[in-house]
Amino acid sequence: MADLNVEKQRIAMAVEFDGSAFHGWQKQDNAASVQAELQAALAAIEGDSVVTVAAGRTDSGVHAEAILVHGDVSAARWQRSHLAYLHGLNSKLPDTVRVIGVKAVKPDFHARFDCRERAYRYQIWNRNTLSAIHRWRHWWMPRELDVQVMQEAASYCLGTHDFSSLRASGCQAAHATRTINRLEIRKTGDAIEIEVAADAFLYHMVRNLVGNLVEVGVGKQSPDGFRELLAMCDRSKGAATAPAHGLYFIDAVYDGFSSRELIGRS
């Protein structure tokens, strides 16, 4: 039995994972999850259960490049060698999950509640043929997309708004008001990237946003029509939800650091 008097150290971990291998972040009874794998690896090192908390939940199939997770571990074991702890943890994880950065934080630090901004990237493969390489990393869109008009429509999302038009029916948030700080669309070759950062997101908000921007990009909706859709605050008037496998959690920002800044640190 583990010594209940062992002094604990709360650590923040930047975690990368391939979402195609999991039914999302959150631990589930009958499905593979990232949280279950990470907690099993921590338990193997600690000799006791470790509860982890992430900056946000991800759906089945969604990937992460640097989601921030906290957990409490043995202070003595952690202080012995941060790098050894990091490598030991990764040795217990499947190839589809990696802790890519870690640091000590205060005992009351909370990965979810202390997060000031979260950022996602959505990737689209815009070519008339499906890619053999990018098949499960991008949403394949064979029709040509007009990135310029998509960016015009996206500009209407900047700032603080009621995003009920982008809110999935299963959302449990108390309200739909969110603040989008940045929304950029870039095209490089056949790949289009939509990057969005906000104080918080509603359930399926990014995927619903992408679905509607694609409607603008193919000419089914105008930028002004998209602005009117946002003002309606009615999800039923919007486009279909974009598939999960094109979405990546890329950053979580806190006072003094972000999850991306932890990459390579130990």
Rosetta silent file (secondary structure, phi, psi, omega in degrees, C-alpha in Angstrom):
SEQUENCE: MADLNVEKQRIAMAVEFDGSAFHGWQKQDNAASVQAELQAALAAIEGDSVVTVAAGRTDSGVHAEAILVHGDVSAARWQRSHLAYLHGLNSKLPDTVRVIGVKAVKPDFHARFDCRERAYRYQIWNRNTLSAIHRWRHWWMPRELDVQVMQEAASYCLGTHDFSSLRASGCQAAHATRTINRLEIRKTGDAIEIEVAADAFLYHMVRNLVGNLVEVGVGKQSPDGFRELLAMCDRSKGAATAPAHGLYFIDAVYDGFSSRELIGRS
SCORE:     score description
SCORE:     0.000 S_00000001
   1 L     0.000  140.214 -178.451    0.000    0.000    0.000 S_00000001
   2 L   -68.422  148.190  177.847    1.290    3.472   -0.850 S_00000001
   3 L   -73.735  115.425 -177.249    2.472    5.712    1.991 S_00000001
   4 L   -70.480  -11.772 -178.212   -0.304    8.244    2.524 S_00000001
   5 L   -94.719    1.003  179.489    2.183   10.683    4.090 S_00000001
   6 L   -62.203  129.620  178.241    4.344   11.021    0.971 S_00000001
   7 L   -67.802  137.531 -176.554    4.695   14.688    0.073 S_00000001
   8 E  -105.288  151.358  173.405    3.118   15.461   -3.263 S_00000001
   9 E  -124.903  124.994  175.099    4.188   17.740   -6.095 S_00000001
  10 E   -81.066  131.338  178.226    1.647   18.975   -8.621 S_00000001
  11 E  -122.575  149.427  174.642    3.064   18.885  -12.140 S_00000001
  12 E  -105.972  130.239 -177.334    1.791   20.303  -15.438 S_00000001
  13 E  -120.692  130.816  169.634    2.291   18.093  -18.488 S_00000001
  14 E   -87.707  122.387 -173.092    2.053   19.026  -22.157 S_00000001
  15 E  -118.664  134.147  176.923    0.555   15.951  -23.810 S_00000001
  16 E  -113.383  137.763  176.872    0.513   14.987  -27.488 S_00000001
  17 E  -153.202  154.477  176.266   -1.728   12.229  -28.808 S_00000001
  18 L   -92.136  105.368 -173.538   -3.125   10.661  -31.953 S_00000001
  19 H   -67.394  -17.093 -178.886   -6.870   10.916  -31.489 S_00000001
  20 H   -66.135  -15.922 -179.201   -7.677    8.231  -34.064 S_00000001
  21 H   -92.157   -3.927 -171.094   -6.693    5.648  -31.454 S_00000001
  22 L  -135.554  158.626  173.721   -9.077    6.932  -28.753 S_00000001
  23 L   -95.076   48.098  177.477  -12.657    7.765  -27.921 S_00000001
  24 L    94.946 -179.753 -179.421  -11.602   11.178  -26.663 S_00000001
  25 L   -72.268  -48.507 -166.351   -9.686   12.431  -23.630 S_00000001
  26 L   -68.814  137.516  178.925  -12.064   11.469  -20.811 S_00000001
  27 L   -61.338  135.030 -179.529  -11.817    8.076  -19.121 S_00000001
  28 L  -132.971  156.042 -176.224  -14.660    5.717  -20.022 S_00000001
  29 L   -69.720  -39.209 -171.236  -15.658    2.271  -18.821 S_00000001
  30 L  -125.251   28.886  179.899  -15.785    0.501  -22.183 S_00000001
  31 L  -151.450  149.844 -179.918  -13.652    2.565  -24.568 S_00000001
  32 L   -70.984  135.754  179.227  -10.018    3.568  -24.944 S_00000001
  33 L  -139.249  156.028  178.460   -9.222    7.089  -23.706 S_00000001
  34 H   -67.868  -42.552 -179.371   -6.137    9.246  -23.341 S_00000001
  35 H   -58.530  -42.348  179.719   -6.856    9.979  -19.683 S_00000001
  36 H   -63.430  -42.096  179.523   -6.982    6.264  -18.848 S_00000001
  37 H   -65.721  -42.893 -178.910   -3.644    5.621  -20.561 S_00000001
  38 H   -67.181  -41.501 -179.942   -1.942    8.568  -18.864 S_00000001
  39 H   -68.170  -33.610  176.917   -3.298    7.670  -15.422 S_00000001
  40 H   -66.710  -39.960  178.944   -2.220    4.037  -15.859 S_00000001
  41 H   -66.559  -42.669  177.639    1.313    5.166  -16.748 S_00000001
  42 H   -63.872  -40.899  179.227    1.474    7.503  -13.752 S_00000001
  43 H   -64.007  -35.079  179.238    0.167    4.750  -11.454 S_00000001
  44 H   -65.304  -33.116  178.948    2.858    2.374  -12.719 S_00000001
  45 H   -82.504  -42.566 -173.803    5.530    4.868  -11.675 S_00000001
  46 H   -81.668  -22.694 -175.232    3.899    6.108   -8.477 S_00000001
  47 L    74.548   16.712 -179.882    2.619    2.775   -7.178 S_00000001
  48 L  -159.808  161.767 -178.676   -0.711    4.443   -6.522 S_00000001
  49 L   -69.713  145.053  177.373   -3.557    5.991   -8.509 S_00000001
  50 L  -129.496  125.063  177.732   -3.099    9.500   -9.889 S_00000001
  51 L   -89.738  132.444  179.178   -6.024   11.626  -11.004 S_00000001
  52 L  -114.655  150.370  177.954   -5.353   13.877  -13.995 S_00000001
  53 E  -131.415  131.833 -178.343   -7.217   16.970  -15.185 S_00000001
  54 E  -104.698  160.880  178.560   -6.915   18.420  -18.687 S_00000001
  55 L   -62.387  -26.371  178.782   -7.388   21.952  -19.999 S_00000001
  56 L  -166.726  162.462  176.654  -10.330   20.667  -22.017 S_00000001
  57 L   -90.282  150.041  175.110  -12.026   17.510  -23.214 S_00000001
  58 L  -121.549  147.065  179.330  -11.606   16.239  -26.747 S_00000001
  59 L   -77.570  168.585  174.563  -14.063   14.164  -28.755 S_00000001
  60 L   -56.589  128.491  178.107  -13.369   10.775  -30.285 S_00000001
  61 L    92.087  -15.235  179.630  -10.902   11.173  -33.147 S_00000001
  62 L   -77.951  140.647 -177.526   -9.671   14.657  -32.179 S_00000001
  63 E   -99.726  170.091  173.542   -5.878   15.012  -31.878 S_00000001
  64 E  -141.354  134.967  172.927   -3.661   17.079  -29.580 S_00000001
  65 E   -97.077  -28.757 -179.343   -0.256   18.623  -30.156 S_00000001
  66 E  -165.330   72.259  173.219    0.012   20.179  -26.696 S_00000001
  67 E   -86.503  143.496 -176.256   -2.929   19.808  -24.344 S_00000001
  68 E   -96.432  131.298 -177.288   -2.125   20.772  -20.747 S_00000001
  69 E  -132.748  139.770  173.883   -2.780   18.222  -17.995 S_00000001
  70 E  -117.142  156.287  177.436   -2.068   18.366  -14.260 S_00000001
  71 E  -162.665  158.708 -179.527   -1.579   15.620  -11.693 S_00000001
  72 E  -104.070  125.090 -177.140   -0.059   15.103   -8.212 S_00000001
  73 E  -126.962  172.449  178.256    3.045   12.896   -7.952 S_00000001
  74 E   -63.169  122.762 -178.931    5.668   11.997   -5.359 S_00000001
  75 H   -62.129  -41.277 -178.679    7.743   15.112   -4.653 S_00000001
  76 H   -64.938  -43.304 -179.775   10.863   13.056   -3.875 S_00000001
  77 H   -66.376  -41.277  178.913   10.601   11.019   -7.062 S_00000001
  78 H   -63.915  -44.981 -175.782    9.950   14.136   -9.152 S_00000001
  79 H   -71.739  -21.270  179.785   12.856   16.095   -7.602 S_00000001
  80 H   -60.923  -43.962  177.169   15.290   13.226   -8.126 S_00000001
  81 L  -169.322  109.776  178.813   15.289   13.848  -11.877 S_00000001
  82 H   -61.914  -41.511 -177.702   12.642   15.669  -13.903 S_00000001
  83 H   -66.831  -41.705  178.728   14.022   14.260  -17.160 S_00000001
  84 H   -63.881  -36.943  178.794   14.085   10.691  -15.846 S_00000001
  85 H   -64.719  -44.081  178.928   10.492   11.082  -14.688 S_00000001
  86 H   -60.036  -48.754 -178.874    9.455   12.307  -18.138 S_00000001
  87 H   -67.479  -37.212  177.761   11.209    9.439  -19.940 S_00000001
  88 H   -63.916  -40.007  178.429    9.932    6.891  -17.438 S_00000001
  89 H   -64.140  -44.839 -179.763    6.393    8.099  -17.954 S_00000001
  90 H   -65.929  -29.458  178.425    6.682    7.889  -21.737 S_00000001
  91 H   -67.223  -19.961 -179.715    8.070    4.357  -21.497 S_00000001
  92 L   -94.786   -7.001 -176.044    4.772    3.314  -19.907 S_00000001
  93 L   -97.173  153.805  174.299    2.589    4.991  -22.551 S_00000001
  94 L   -69.589  163.917 -178.307    1.475    3.611  -25.913 S_00000001
  95 L   -61.779  -18.426 -177.300    3.084    5.045  -29.044 S_00000001
  96 L   -84.999   -2.464  178.674   -0.051    7.105  -29.667 S_00000001
  97 E  -134.454  135.409  175.462    0.462    9.227  -26.513 S_00000001
  98 E  -141.685  137.195  167.649    3.504   11.218  -25.406 S_00000001
  99 E   -86.832  118.217 -170.680    4.224   13.653  -22.597 S_00000001
 100 E  -110.858    3.118  176.500    6.354   16.220  -24.431 S_00000001
 101 E  -173.879  150.145 -176.446    7.004   18.749  -21.679 S_00000001
 102 E  -155.833  148.197  176.246    6.564   19.014  -17.924 S_00000001
 103 E  -154.530  156.117  174.994    7.047   21.477  -15.074 S_00000001
 104 E   -77.246  142.517  177.995    6.273   21.838  -11.382 S_00000001
 105 L  -132.620  172.017 -179.612    3.337   24.100  -10.529 S_00000001
 106 L   -67.964  154.588 -176.673    1.707   25.360   -7.340 S_00000001
 107 L   -58.850  -26.403 -178.408   -0.481   22.949   -5.343 S_00000001
 108 L   -98.768    7.750  177.613   -3.651   24.847   -6.263 S_00000001
 109 L   -63.708  140.309 -179.360   -2.897   25.091   -9.991 S_00000001
 110 L  -133.283  121.326 -175.164   -5.757   23.777  -12.124 S_00000001
 111 L   -61.384  -33.026 -178.862   -5.325   22.874  -15.786 S_00000001
 112 L   -87.943  -54.628 -170.876   -8.941   23.637  -16.615 S_00000001
 113 L   -75.786  -22.990  178.802  -10.005   26.496  -14.354 S_00000001
 114 L   -90.315   -3.090 -177.004   -6.748   28.480  -14.560 S_00000001
 115 L   -73.720  126.495 -178.619   -6.626   28.361  -18.362 S_00000001
 116 L   -93.875  -25.422 -178.905   -7.005   31.845  -19.887 S_00000001
 117 E  -156.423  140.774  175.158   -7.036   30.834  -23.541 S_00000001
 118 E  -121.177  148.193 -179.221   -7.299   27.663  -25.587 S_00000001
 119 E  -133.643  140.337  176.907   -6.320   27.248  -29.224 S_00000001
 120 E  -127.409  156.241  171.093   -7.268   24.721  -31.879 S_00000001
 121 E  -126.919  134.717  174.826   -6.244   24.128  -35.471 S_00000001
 122 E  -113.311  133.385 -175.729   -8.468   22.506  -38.065 S_00000001
 123 E  -113.477  130.888  179.721   -6.848   20.975  -41.156 S_00000001
 124 E  -121.671  135.949  175.037   -8.533   20.564  -44.544 S_00000001
 125 E  -100.573  105.585 -171.834   -7.139   18.725  -47.570 S_00000001
 126 L  -104.751   81.251 -179.414   -8.430   20.762  -50.515 S_00000001
 127 L  -149.187  154.882 -175.845   -7.728   18.692  -53.607 S_00000001
 128 L   -76.739   -3.441  174.138   -9.923   16.724  -55.998 S_00000001
 129 L  -126.140  143.204  178.349   -8.268   13.455  -54.930 S_00000001
 130 L   -69.031  143.732  178.834   -7.967   12.021  -51.445 S_00000001
 131 L   -87.781  136.264  175.108   -4.470   11.844  -49.954 S_00000001
 132 L   -72.330  -28.648 -176.064   -3.036    8.470  -48.938 S_00000001
 133 L   -86.654  -43.384 -172.076   -0.808   10.209  -46.364 S_00000001
 134 L   -97.162   13.891 -171.140   -3.136   12.821  -44.861 S_00000001
 135 L   -55.737  -43.013 -178.051   -6.318   10.764  -44.873 S_00000001
 136 L  -105.789   19.736  178.503   -6.808   10.689  -41.081 S_00000001
 137 L  -119.780  -13.546 -179.269   -5.112   14.033  -40.411 S_00000001
 138 L  -136.937  158.578  168.336   -7.275   16.319  -42.573 S_00000001
 139 E   -88.221  120.537 -179.546  -10.872   16.662  -43.683 S_00000001
 140 E   -78.026  121.938  177.726  -10.874   15.958  -47.411 S_00000001
 141 L  -125.235   99.880 -174.616  -12.771   18.646  -49.306 S_00000001
 142 L   -70.381  -25.252  179.289  -12.624   18.006  -53.096 S_00000001
 143 L   -79.048  139.419 -177.735  -14.401   21.249  -54.055 S_00000001
 144 L   -64.627  134.122 -179.900  -12.139   24.293  -54.306 S_00000001
 145 L  -104.066  136.940  176.043  -12.406   26.618  -51.309 S_00000001
 146 L   -91.371   99.373 -175.048  -12.099   30.407  -51.535 S_00000001
 147 H   -64.873  -34.194 -178.028   -9.909   31.190  -48.546 S_00000001
 148 H   -62.682  -45.545  179.949  -10.328   34.951  -48.935 S_00000001
 149 H   -73.798  -29.069  174.612  -14.110   34.913  -48.488 S_00000001
 150 H   -63.349  -42.174  178.591  -13.767   32.357  -45.686 S_00000001
 151 H   -65.951  -36.345  176.919  -11.462   34.776  -43.844 S_00000001
 152 H   -61.499  -45.490  177.849  -13.951   37.597  -44.415 S_00000001
 153 H   -64.158  -41.557 -178.339  -16.694   35.513  -42.829 S_00000001
 154 H   -60.725  -30.409 -177.555  -14.394   34.428  -40.003 S_00000001
 155 H   -61.163  -25.138 -179.656  -13.738   38.074  -39.068 S_00000001
 156 H   -72.415  -12.341  178.938  -17.335   38.352  -37.807 S_00000001
 157 H   -85.858  -18.218 -175.321  -16.489   35.869  -35.052 S_00000001
 158 L   -64.352  140.275 -178.690  -13.770   38.012  -33.493 S_00000001
 159 E    97.515 -165.931 -176.248  -14.598   39.475  -30.093 S_00000001
 160 E   -97.786  124.132 -177.260  -17.265   38.547  -27.584 S_00000001
 161 E  -147.250  164.858  167.942  -20.514   37.100  -28.948 S_00000001
 162 E   -84.583  115.047 -175.853  -23.300   34.656  -28.244 S_00000001
 163 L  -102.839   36.006  179.035  -22.225   31.613  -30.273 S_00000001
 164 H   -58.732  -29.030  179.359  -25.446   29.611  -29.913 S_00000001
 165 H   -68.102  -14.664  179.783  -25.438   29.126  -33.704 S_00000001
 166 H  -114.506   14.738 -173.692  -22.225   27.088  -33.305 S_00000001
 167 L  -102.579  125.554  179.429  -23.276   25.222  -30.171 S_00000001
 168 L   -70.504  154.781 -175.897  -24.109   21.516  -30.310 S_00000001
 169 L   -62.406  -27.949 -178.688  -27.360   20.334  -28.746 S_00000001
 170 L   -85.550    6.535 -177.417  -25.526   18.324  -26.072 S_00000001
 171 L   -66.144  133.994 -178.146  -23.605   21.334  -24.756 S_00000001
 172 L  -107.383    8.683  179.440  -23.855   21.700  -20.969 S_00000001
 173 L   -64.710  147.097 -177.258  -22.319   25.173  -20.681 S_00000001
 174 L   -66.306  -28.783  178.947  -24.355   27.660  -18.643 S_00000001
 175 L  -152.643  169.250 -174.970  -24.330   30.181  -21.504 S_00000001
 176 L  -106.865   11.750  179.912  -23.059   30.520  -25.073 S_00000001
 177 E   -81.892  123.619  178.983  -21.089   33.759  -24.756 S_00000001
 178 E  -138.755  160.683  178.996  -17.414   33.317  -25.634 S_00000001
 179 E  -116.971  115.290  176.203  -14.564   35.592  -26.704 S_00000001
 180 E   -93.616  119.527 -176.842  -12.576   34.677  -29.819 S_00000001
 181 E   -90.292  -28.709 -175.898   -9.205   36.426  -29.779 S_00000001
 182 E  -152.315  137.394  176.484   -7.776   35.094  -33.015 S_00000001
 183 E  -149.618  106.373 -174.212   -9.135   33.315  -36.095 S_00000001
 184 E  -123.952  141.937  178.130   -6.779   32.832  -39.032 S_00000001
 185 E  -123.436  125.496 -177.947   -7.103   30.828  -42.248 S_00000001
 186 E  -128.923  145.629  174.709   -4.011   29.853  -44.244 S_00000001
 187 E  -123.130  127.498  176.165   -3.494   27.816  -47.393 S_00000001
 188 E  -130.377  109.419 -175.750   -0.209   26.079  -48.209 S_00000001
 189 L    63.238 -125.348 -179.760   -0.311   23.893  -51.290 S_00000001
 190 L   -91.265   -2.384 -175.848   -3.333   21.606  -50.946 S_00000001
 191 E  -100.121  134.511  173.744   -3.650   22.121  -47.190 S_00000001
 192 E  -117.245  130.738  178.860   -5.869   24.723  -45.529 S_00000001
 193 E  -117.317  130.533  174.875   -5.457   25.440  -41.827 S_00000001
 194 E  -113.047  115.140 -176.457   -8.023   27.240  -39.685 S_00000001
 195 E  -114.380  128.735 -175.798   -6.555   28.327  -36.352 S_00000001
 196 E  -136.308  135.789  178.647   -8.751   29.747  -33.610 S_00000001
 197 E  -127.279  135.234 -177.297   -7.996   30.911  -30.061 S_00000001
 198 E  -149.592  167.198  177.527  -10.625   31.830  -27.461 S_00000001
 199 L   -65.435  -33.226  177.145  -11.156   32.105  -23.730 S_00000001
 200 L  -166.645  166.729 -179.170  -13.195   28.902  -23.929 S_00000001
 201 L  -128.336  150.452  173.700  -15.186   26.861  -26.433 S_00000001
 202 L   -84.343  166.603  179.324  -18.655   25.365  -26.539 S_00000001
 203 L   -60.523  122.448 -179.310  -19.314   21.714  -27.338 S_00000001
 204 L    64.345   15.822 -175.654  -18.451   21.140  -31.036 S_00000001
 205 H   -60.670  -45.523 -178.010  -18.000   24.899  -31.485 S_00000001
 206 H   -67.580  -44.141 -179.299  -14.829   24.683  -33.596 S_00000001
 207 H   -66.068  -34.897  175.375  -16.141   21.856  -35.782 S_00000001
 208 H   -70.967  -37.279  175.462  -19.433   23.711  -36.317 S_00000001
 209 H   -60.054  -48.088 -179.337  -17.496   26.870  -37.134 S_00000001
 210 H   -62.166  -43.585  179.160  -15.429   25.009  -39.733 S_00000001
 211 H   -56.384  -40.938  179.605  -18.518   23.398  -41.266 S_00000001
 212 H   -74.178  -36.695  177.831  -20.061   26.833  -41.794 S_00000001
 213 H   -66.843  -34.087  176.419  -16.866   28.412  -43.111 S_00000001
 214 H   -65.815  -37.397  175.084  -16.571   25.630  -45.673 S_00000001
 215 H   -58.499  -39.004  175.935  -20.118   26.456  -46.812 S_00000001
 216 H   -67.140  -42.967 -176.274  -18.859   30.004  -47.403 S_00000001
 217 H   -63.463  -31.193  179.833  -15.738   28.735  -49.154 S_00000001
 218 L   -94.371    0.373  175.870  -17.673   26.689  -51.722 S_00000001
 219 L    90.850    6.917  179.032  -20.156   29.502  -52.363 S_00000001
 220 L   -79.315  -19.801 -179.262  -23.214   28.042  -50.628 S_00000001
 221 L  -139.904  143.673  176.674  -23.187   30.868  -48.083 S_00000001
 222 L   -92.292  160.209  174.668  -21.976   34.476  -48.274 S_00000001
 223 H   -55.618  -41.359  177.938  -19.897   36.177  -45.566 S_00000001
 224 H   -65.919  -35.914  176.556  -22.889   38.411  -44.786 S_00000001
 225 H   -64.655  -36.831  176.662  -25.101   35.341  -44.626 S_00000001
 226 H   -65.843  -40.723  177.577  -22.702   33.810  -42.113 S_00000001
 227 H   -61.206  -41.347  177.995  -22.857   36.994  -40.018 S_00000001
 228 H   -64.923  -37.115  177.252  -26.660   36.781  -40.063 S_00000001
 229 H   -60.628  -44.723  178.650  -26.447   33.132  -39.015 S_00000001
 230 H   -59.927  -40.327 -178.427  -24.382   34.074  -35.957 S_00000001
 231 H   -68.616  -25.560  179.781  -26.937   36.731  -35.037 S_00000001
 232 H   -67.020  -29.164 -176.593  -29.786   34.178  -35.227 S_00000001
 233 L    55.061   40.990 -176.661  -28.317   32.185  -32.315 S_00000001
 234 L  -134.126  105.817 -176.965  -29.973   29.101  -33.811 S_00000001
 235 H   -62.120  -29.626 -176.072  -27.824   26.019  -34.452 S_00000001
 236 H   -66.105  -16.304 -179.391  -30.507   24.419  -36.625 S_00000001
 237 H   -87.743   -8.370 -173.102  -29.921   27.048  -39.333 S_00000001
 238 L   -92.038  179.589 -179.398  -26.223   26.207  -39.739 S_00000001
 239 L   -78.938  171.810  178.780  -24.163   23.759  -41.763 S_00000001
 240 L   -66.628  154.506  178.908  -23.207   20.223  -40.796 S_00000001
 241 L   -70.978  132.289  176.767  -20.494   19.636  -38.204 S_00000001
 242 L   -66.077  149.177 -178.762  -17.005   19.095  -39.652 S_00000001
 243 L   -65.074  154.497 -173.462  -15.508   15.633  -38.912 S_00000001
 244 H   -68.678  -32.337 -167.538  -13.408   15.164  -35.794 S_00000001
 245 H   -70.968   -6.364  175.846  -10.210   13.857  -37.396 S_00000001
 246 H   -93.142   -1.232 -172.187   -9.200   17.271  -38.801 S_00000001
 247 E  -101.194  138.563 -179.792   -9.167   18.938  -35.364 S_00000001
 248 E  -132.507  131.431  169.009   -6.118   19.480  -33.131 S_00000001
 249 E   -82.650  119.343 -171.153   -5.832   20.983  -29.639 S_00000001
 250 E  -114.607  -17.979 -179.215   -2.661   23.056  -30.024 S_00000001
 251 E  -164.857  149.613  172.309   -2.230   25.324  -26.994 S_00000001
 252 E  -134.951  126.875 -172.097   -3.476   26.250  -23.528 S_00000001
 253 E  -108.348  134.496  179.889   -2.388   29.582  -22.056 S_00000001
 254 E  -129.827  172.306  173.919   -1.865   30.336  -18.361 S_00000001
 255 L   -65.189  114.521  174.758   -0.313   33.120  -16.317 S_00000001
 256 L    96.822  -16.326  179.537    3.414   32.808  -16.991 S_00000001
 257 E  -166.071  169.918  173.798    3.439   29.924  -19.498 S_00000001
 258 E  -136.180  164.877 -178.405    1.534   27.954  -22.106 S_00000001
 259 L   -63.883  -37.245  179.393    1.395   24.276  -22.987 S_00000001
 260 H   -65.403  -33.165  179.800    3.295   24.848  -26.268 S_00000001
 261 H   -69.967  -16.681  178.664    6.076   26.596  -24.349 S_00000001
 262 H   -82.661  -14.375 -176.222    6.564   23.434  -22.281 S_00000001
 263 L   -57.822  124.842  179.992    7.453   21.325  -25.309 S_00000001
 264 L    85.597   -2.035 -179.690   10.956   19.965  -24.815 S_00000001
 265 L   -99.864  144.379  175.575   11.175   21.220  -21.219 S_00000001
 266 L  -157.615    0.000    0.000   11.653   19.048  -18.168 S_00000001
